[in-house]
């Protein structure tokens, strides 16, 4: 699963040393393929760099189709495309 700028994402576990909570939604602002990280703009205006551990498949997901529980009160944003992709499957270093 790859992430691109403007993708809606949702956290599946806490991230950024606890500054981002589970089910928090954001938009990918930029992707650093070399560092295997994304810069996320949170819905509350904060920005956080999410590294390889934070973007692993069990910690981050696309947020376009979320459950009712996760999406309550969240604004809808149409998806856009970009050629830059980071692959979360190569991000894990276990």
XYZ file of C-alpha atoms in Angstrom:
94
model
C 0.000 0.000 0.000
C 1.513 3.319 -1.039
C 0.833 6.859 0.128
C 0.832 9.957 -2.062
C 0.485 13.678 -1.367
C -3.181 14.624 -0.776
C -4.146 11.086 0.351
C -6.503 10.983 3.344
C -4.987 8.739 6.028
C -6.062 7.471 9.434
C -3.908 6.174 12.262
C -4.572 2.644 13.492
C -2.340 3.087 16.560
C -0.764 6.018 18.427
C 2.129 7.699 16.588
C 4.682 10.521 16.873
C 5.583 9.608 20.447
C 1.952 9.826 21.554
C 1.191 13.179 19.918
C -1.097 11.428 17.418
C -3.866 9.211 18.766
C -5.571 6.157 17.291
C -8.189 6.970 14.615
C -6.809 10.466 14.030
C -7.279 11.579 10.429
C -4.927 13.657 8.344
C -3.780 14.397 4.803
C -0.389 13.471 3.361
C 1.404 16.760 2.599
C 4.579 15.227 1.191
C 6.393 11.924 0.807
C 10.110 11.285 1.367
C 10.828 8.029 -0.475
C 14.477 7.939 0.643
C 13.565 8.233 4.349
C 10.413 6.138 3.850
C 8.344 8.777 5.639
C 5.369 11.046 5.075
C 4.568 14.529 6.339
C 0.989 14.445 7.623
C -1.210 17.524 8.096
C -3.601 16.693 10.910
C -7.216 17.860 10.739
C -6.476 20.223 13.660
C -3.703 21.988 11.672
C -0.636 20.325 13.211
C 2.000 18.694 11.011
C 3.910 15.536 11.908
C 6.602 13.576 10.106
C 5.658 9.865 10.245
C 8.632 7.549 9.883
C 8.889 3.920 8.742
C 7.478 2.438 11.964
C 4.545 4.911 11.963
C 3.518 4.139 8.363
C 3.610 0.346 8.690
C 0.411 -1.387 7.541
C -0.679 -2.136 11.119
C -0.294 1.529 12.175
C -1.566 3.649 9.258
C -4.217 3.227 6.542
C -5.897 5.178 3.800
C -8.795 7.132 5.271
C -11.168 7.420 2.311
C -13.369 4.533 3.408
C -13.589 4.401 7.181
C -16.132 2.843 9.487
C -18.929 4.963 10.917
C -17.182 4.817 14.279
C -13.939 6.261 12.862
C -15.564 8.809 10.572
C -18.008 10.574 12.912
C -17.576 14.305 12.463
C -14.831 13.995 9.842
C -15.053 16.208 6.734
C -14.970 14.541 3.342
C -12.129 15.345 0.961
C -12.005 14.175 -2.662
C -8.925 12.095 -3.535
C -6.259 13.453 -5.862
C -3.347 11.739 -7.516
C 0.392 12.317 -7.536
C 3.273 10.319 -9.006
C 5.230 10.097 -5.716
C 4.480 6.936 -3.724
C 5.998 5.431 -0.597
C 5.338 1.727 -0.043
C 4.558 0.864 3.581
C 5.523 -2.779 3.052
C 9.155 -1.757 2.554
C 9.020 0.563 5.568
C 9.190 -2.083 8.252
C 12.636 -3.037 9.458
C 11.867 -6.052 11.619
